[in-house]
Amino acid sequence: MTTAAAPMRLDVSSTARVPFGRLINVELRKLADTRAGGWLLISIVALTLLVLIIQLAVVLGNDLHPKFVDFLQGMNTPMAILLPVLGVLSITSEWSQRTAMVTFALEPSRMRVVMAKLVSLVIVSVLALVVGLVLGSVANVLYGSFSGNDLVWGSVGKLVLTYFVAYILSMASGFALGALFLNSPAGIVVYFAYSFVLPIPFAIGAALMGWFDSLRPWIDFNFAQSPLIDGTIQGSDWAHLFTSGLIWLGLPLVIGLWRISRSEVK
Amino acid sequence: MVGPMIKVEGLTRAYGSFIAVDDISFECRPGTVTGFLGPNGAGKTATMRVMVGLTPATRGEVTIGGMHYRDIPNPGRHVGVLLDASAQHAGRTGREVLEIGARTMGLPSSRVDEMLELVSLDSREAKRRVRNYSLGMRQRLGIAHALLGDPTVLILDEPANGLDPAGIRWMRGLLKGYADQGGTVLLSSHLLHEVEQIADEMILIGNGRIVARGTRDELLANATGGVSTTLVTALDNQLLASALAEKGVEVHQAGAGLRVSAEPVDVGRVAADKQIVLTDLRAGNEGGLEDLFLELTADSARETVPGAPVDIHPNEVPA
C-alpha cells in the first residue's frame, strides 16, 4: 500500500512570508476589537476627560491660574495608570482566551508576533499622547474663555517627550509582567503592586536606612523614572534608570519571551 | 500512486514519564480524507498540535508538502487548521475572528463574507460575540477560519463535535468535495460513525500508539478475521437455509431473516439457482468495525467494553 512515491511538495513559490507591517496592523486591531479591549480604550479617554473637567471646575472655582503644563499633568494621570493594563492584556489575552493557538498557527515565528505587539503598543502610546494633547489643549482654551485670563501655553515639548518615553516604559513593563505570568489577573495585579504598593516600603526603607536610600535609585524603577518625568534627568540618573529597568523590565521580559517561545500552546 | 502530502515519521511526545504520542508514523495523500480515530486522550490532539508547531516533538518529525510547518511562508494560505473551536476570544464577534485571520493572510474582506456564507452563519449571527455562540456555531466558525486561505491541506481536530446531524452531513459533503478537488484532509474524531463514511483511510490510535490502519474494507475484513457475514431475508427462509446448508455454509436464524457466514454475492447466487425470492440482502459486518474500534482502543478507553470480540490481532493489521 505504501509504495515509495515521492512526497508531494507544497508550491510556496508565490507565497511570501506575512509582512511585519501586516502583523503590526493586526495586533493594533486586536487591542481594540474585543469587548474588554474596546472598553479599556474608551475608559482611558473617558477618565482623561473626567479628570480635565474636574480640574477645570476646581481652577475656575478657586480662581487659580493654571498653565497648559498643568492640564497636561492632569491628562497624564489616567493615561499613566491605564495604558500599562493594555500592555498586560495585549499578551495575556492570547493565553487566557487561548487565541495563541490561532495566532501562532498563522505566524509560527512567535518572536515576530511578540515584536509586532510591542510595536503596536508604541503606536498606541503615540496615539494616546496625541489624544491627551488635544484634550489638554481644549481644557486650556476652555479655561481661557471661562476665566477671561490670558492663556499660558509655554514650551511643553520636553515634557511631552518624557511622557512618551514614560508611557512606552510603563506599557513595556506591563507587557513584560504579562509575558512572565501569561495570565491576565496575575499580570495586572503584579503590575499595580509593583507600581503603587512597592514604592511605599521602598520609601520607608529609604527614610530609615541611609544605605538603602543610596541603593534605592538603582533598584526602584518607578523612582528612577521620576527625573525622566520631571525633565531633570542627567548623568547618573540614566545609569539608575538603566539598572533598575534591567531588573523590572529587562528580566521579566527575557524570562517571559523565553516562556512564550518554548511553551506549549494549548 | 500520488506521494504523501503529510508525512509523520516516528513521532513521539512525552510529558515527563507520560508518553502521549508513542513513535507513530503515517501519511496522508492528496485527494483523500484520512480519519484519525481514537478515544479521548489517545494522543490525537497532541499529534495534531505537533503538526502545526504548537507543541514541540520529543522525537520524530512531521512534514507537510515536504516542509516543516514553521518553514511554510504565510501558512494559512497552504494549511487550514482547526484545533479547538472554543479557542477563540469570547469577546470578539464571529466576523471579527475571520477578519483578523483574513488580514493576517492578506486576504480581502470579501473572503470573510464568502466563508460565512459557506458555513451558513448569517450576518446577524456573525455580528454576535463568540461567547454567545453554541458549540456547533463555534465549530462552523472554526471550519470557516480553516478554509479562509483556500489551503491545499486541512488539519481538523474533532470538527464534527457539537454539530447537529444535518451539520455533520453538511461537513461530510464539504470535506469529501474538498478532497475530490485534490485537497488533503486529516480529521480526528472519537466517534467512528462520523468518520467511516468519508474517510478513505482510517488510522486508529489508542494510548498514543497506532493500533490499526487501513481502508474501511480492510479494517472490516480484519475485524471479522476474513470471514464475511451476510444478513438475508427471503420469502421462504426455510428453503434458503437448507439450500445454503447444502453448500456447507453456516446459517443462523436472525430476527426475521438469516445470518450467513458467506459473501452476499454467494448467498445471492444460491438464491438465484434455487429461484428463491429475496426481500433483503446485505453485508452483515457493520457491527464489526465498531467492535474492532472499541476492542483496539479498550486499553485507553475509560470504560471497559463488554462482549467485544477477542480474536483480533492488532499486529496483523495490514500496514
Coordinates of C-alpha atoms in Angstrom, one line a residue, chain B residues 15-259:
Chain B
Y15 CA 5.4 14.8 29.2
G16 CA 7.9 13.7 31.8
S17 CA 7.3 10.0 32.2
F18 CA 3.9 10.1 30.5
I19 CA 4.1 9.3 26.8
A20 CA 1.2 11.0 25.0
V21 CA 2.3 10.0 21.5
D22 CA 4.5 7.0 21.1
D23 CA 6.5 6.6 18.0
I24 CA 3.8 7.0 15.4
S25 CA 4.2 7.2 11.6
F26 CA 1.6 7.7 8.9
E27 CA 1.0 9.5 5.7
C28 CA -1.9 11.4 4.2
R29 CA -2.2 11.6 0.4
P30 CA -3.7 14.4 -1.7
G31 CA -7.2 13.7 -2.9
T32 CA -8.0 11.7 0.2
V33 CA -9.6 12.0 3.6
T34 CA -7.7 10.4 6.4
G35 CA -9.7 9.7 9.6
F36 CA -7.7 9.8 12.8
L37 CA -9.7 7.8 15.3
G38 CA -9.3 7.1 19.0
P39 CA -10.9 7.6 22.3
N40 CA -10.4 10.8 24.3
G41 CA -6.9 11.2 25.5
A42 CA -5.4 8.8 22.9
G43 CA -3.0 11.3 21.6
K44 CA -4.8 12.7 18.5
T45 CA -4.8 16.3 19.6
A46 CA -1.2 16.2 20.7
T47 CA -0.2 14.8 17.3
M48 CA -2.1 17.5 15.5
R49 CA -0.6 20.2 17.7
V50 CA 2.9 18.9 16.9
M51 CA 2.0 19.0 13.2
V52 CA 1.4 22.8 13.2
G53 CA 4.3 23.6 15.6
L54 CA 2.3 24.5 18.7
T55 CA 3.9 21.6 20.6
P56 CA 7.5 20.6 20.1
A57 CA 8.0 16.9 19.3
T58 CA 10.2 14.9 21.7
R59 CA 11.4 12.7 18.8
G60 CA 10.5 12.3 15.2
E61 CA 9.1 14.9 12.8
V62 CA 6.2 15.9 10.7
T63 CA 6.4 17.4 7.2
I64 CA 3.6 19.0 5.2
G65 CA 4.4 19.1 1.5
G66 CA 8.0 18.3 2.3
M67 CA 8.4 21.2 4.7
H68 CA 8.2 21.7 8.4
Y69 CA 5.2 23.8 9.3
R70 CA 7.3 26.6 10.7
D71 CA 9.1 27.0 7.4
I72 CA 5.9 27.4 5.3
P73 CA 5.5 31.1 4.4
N74 CA 2.1 32.5 5.3
P75 CA 1.0 29.0 6.4
G76 CA -2.7 29.9 6.5
R77 CA -2.7 30.0 2.7
H78 CA -1.5 26.4 2.5
V79 CA -2.7 24.6 5.6
G80 CA -6.1 25.1 7.1
V81 CA -6.0 24.4 10.8
L82 CA -8.8 23.9 13.3
L83 CA -7.6 22.5 16.6
D84 CA -10.1 23.8 19.1
A85 CA -13.2 25.6 18.1
S86 CA -13.5 27.0 21.6
A87 CA -10.1 28.6 21.5
Q88 CA -11.4 32.0 20.3
H89 CA -11.6 35.3 22.2
A90 CA -15.1 35.2 23.8
G91 CA -15.4 39.0 23.4
R92 CA -14.8 39.1 19.7
T93 CA -17.5 38.8 17.1
G94 CA -17.5 35.9 14.8
R95 CA -17.0 38.1 11.8
E96 CA -14.1 39.8 13.5
V97 CA -12.4 36.5 14.2
L98 CA -12.4 35.8 10.5
E99 CA -11.5 39.4 9.6
I100 CA -8.3 39.1 11.7
G101 CA -7.4 35.8 10.0
A102 CA -8.0 37.3 6.6
R103 CA -5.9 40.3 7.3
T104 CA -3.1 38.3 8.6
M105 CA -3.1 36.2 5.5
G106 CA -3.5 39.2 3.3
L107 CA -7.0 38.4 2.0
P108 CA -9.8 40.8 1.2
S109 CA -12.8 41.2 3.5
S110 CA -15.0 39.7 0.7
R111 CA -13.4 36.4 1.5
V112 CA -14.8 36.6 5.0
D113 CA -18.3 37.0 3.6
E114 CA -17.8 34.1 1.3
M115 CA -16.7 31.8 4.2
L116 CA -19.6 33.0 6.4
E117 CA -22.0 32.0 3.7
L118 CA -20.2 28.7 3.1
V119 CA -20.7 27.7 6.7
S120 CA -24.2 29.2 6.9
L121 CA -23.6 31.8 9.6
D122 CA -25.9 34.7 8.7
S123 CA -24.9 38.4 9.1
R124 CA -26.8 38.7 12.4
E125 CA -25.0 35.6 13.9
A126 CA -21.7 36.9 12.5
K127 CA -22.1 40.1 14.5
R128 CA -22.6 38.3 17.8
R129 CA -19.7 37.8 20.1
V130 CA -18.3 34.3 20.3
R131 CA -19.2 33.9 24.0
N132 CA -22.9 33.7 22.8
Y133 CA -22.2 31.0 20.2
S134 CA -23.2 27.4 20.7
L135 CA -20.5 24.8 20.2
G136 CA -22.0 24.0 16.8
M137 CA -21.7 27.6 15.7
R138 CA -18.1 27.8 17.0
Q139 CA -17.3 24.7 15.0
R140 CA -18.7 26.3 11.9
L141 CA -16.7 29.4 12.5
G142 CA -13.6 27.3 13.0
I143 CA -14.2 25.5 9.8
A144 CA -14.7 28.8 8.0
H145 CA -11.4 30.0 9.6
A146 CA -9.6 26.9 8.4
L147 CA -10.8 27.4 4.8
L148 CA -10.2 31.1 4.7
G149 CA -6.8 30.9 2.9
D150 CA -8.0 28.4 0.4
P151 CA -5.5 25.8 1.6
T152 CA -4.5 22.6 0.0
V153 CA -4.2 20.8 3.3
L154 CA -6.8 20.6 6.1
I155 CA -6.0 19.5 9.6
L156 CA -9.1 19.4 11.7
D157 CA -9.4 18.2 15.3
E158 CA -12.9 16.9 16.1
P159 CA -14.6 19.2 13.6
A160 CA -17.9 17.3 14.0
N161 CA -18.1 17.8 17.7
G162 CA -21.2 19.8 18.6
L163 CA -22.6 19.8 15.1
D164 CA -26.2 18.6 14.7
P165 CA -26.9 15.6 12.4
A166 CA -27.6 18.0 9.5
G167 CA -24.4 19.8 10.2
I168 CA -22.4 16.6 10.3
R169 CA -23.8 15.6 6.9
W170 CA -23.0 19.1 5.6
M171 CA -19.4 18.8 6.8
R172 CA -19.0 15.3 5.3
G173 CA -20.1 16.7 1.9
L174 CA -17.8 19.7 2.3
L175 CA -14.7 17.6 3.1
K176 CA -15.5 15.0 0.5
G177 CA -15.8 17.7 -2.1
Y178 CA -12.6 19.3 -0.9
A179 CA -10.7 16.0 -1.2
D180 CA -12.2 15.3 -4.6
Q181 CA -10.7 18.6 -5.8
G182 CA -7.2 17.3 -4.8
G183 CA -7.1 18.6 -1.2
T184 CA -5.5 16.6 1.6
V185 CA -7.7 16.2 4.7
L186 CA -6.8 14.8 8.1
L187 CA -9.6 14.9 10.6
S188 CA -9.8 13.4 14.0
S189 CA -12.8 12.0 15.8
H190 CA -13.6 9.8 18.8
L191 CA -16.8 8.7 17.0
L192 CA -16.4 6.0 14.4
H193 CA -19.6 6.8 12.5
E194 CA -18.6 10.4 12.0
V195 CA -15.5 9.3 10.0
E196 CA -16.1 5.9 8.4
Q197 CA -18.4 7.2 5.7
I198 CA -15.9 9.8 4.3
A199 CA -12.5 8.5 5.3
D200 CA -10.6 6.9 2.5
E201 CA -8.2 5.6 5.1
M202 CA -8.5 5.3 8.9
I203 CA -5.9 5.4 11.5
L204 CA -6.9 4.0 14.9
I205 CA -4.9 5.3 17.8
G206 CA -5.0 4.2 21.4
N207 CA -2.7 5.1 24.3
G208 CA -0.5 7.1 21.9
R209 CA 0.1 4.2 19.5
I210 CA -1.4 3.3 16.2
V211 CA -3.3 0.1 16.8
A212 CA -4.8 -0.4 13.3
R213 CA -5.0 1.4 9.9
G214 CA -6.4 0.8 6.5
T215 CA -9.4 1.4 4.4
R216 CA -12.9 0.7 5.8
D217 CA -13.0 -2.6 4.0
E218 CA -9.5 -3.7 5.1
L219 CA -10.4 -3.0 8.7
L220 CA -13.7 -4.8 8.3
A221 CA -12.1 -7.9 6.8
N222 CA -9.7 -7.9 9.7
A223 CA -12.4 -7.3 12.2
T224 CA -14.2 -10.5 11.2
G225 CA -11.0 -12.5 10.8
G226 CA -11.5 -12.6 7.0
V227 CA -14.9 -14.3 7.3
S228 CA -17.8 -12.4 5.8
T229 CA -21.2 -12.3 7.3
T230 CA -24.4 -11.7 5.3
L231 CA -27.8 -10.8 6.5
V232 CA -30.5 -12.1 4.2
T233 CA -34.3 -12.4 4.2
A234 CA -36.2 -14.5 1.7
L235 CA -39.9 -15.1 1.1
D236 CA -39.1 -18.7 2.1
N237 CA -36.4 -18.6 4.7
Q238 CA -36.6 -22.3 5.4
L239 CA -35.9 -23.2 1.7
L240 CA -33.0 -20.8 1.6
A241 CA -31.5 -22.0 4.8
S242 CA -31.5 -25.6 3.6
A243 CA -30.1 -24.7 0.2
L244 CA -27.2 -22.8 1.9
A245 CA -26.7 -25.6 4.4
E246 CA -26.3 -28.0 1.4
K247 CA -23.4 -25.8 0.3
G248 CA -21.8 -26.3 3.7
V249 CA -22.4 -22.7 4.8
E250 CA -23.2 -21.9 8.4
V251 CA -26.6 -20.4 8.8
H252 CA -28.4 -19.0 11.8
Q253 CA -31.8 -17.5 12.4
A254 CA -31.5 -13.8 13.0
G255 CA -34.7 -11.8 13.5
A256 CA -36.9 -12.1 10.5
G257 CA -34.1 -13.4 8.4
L258 CA -30.9 -15.3 8.4
R259 CA -27.3 -14.6 9.3

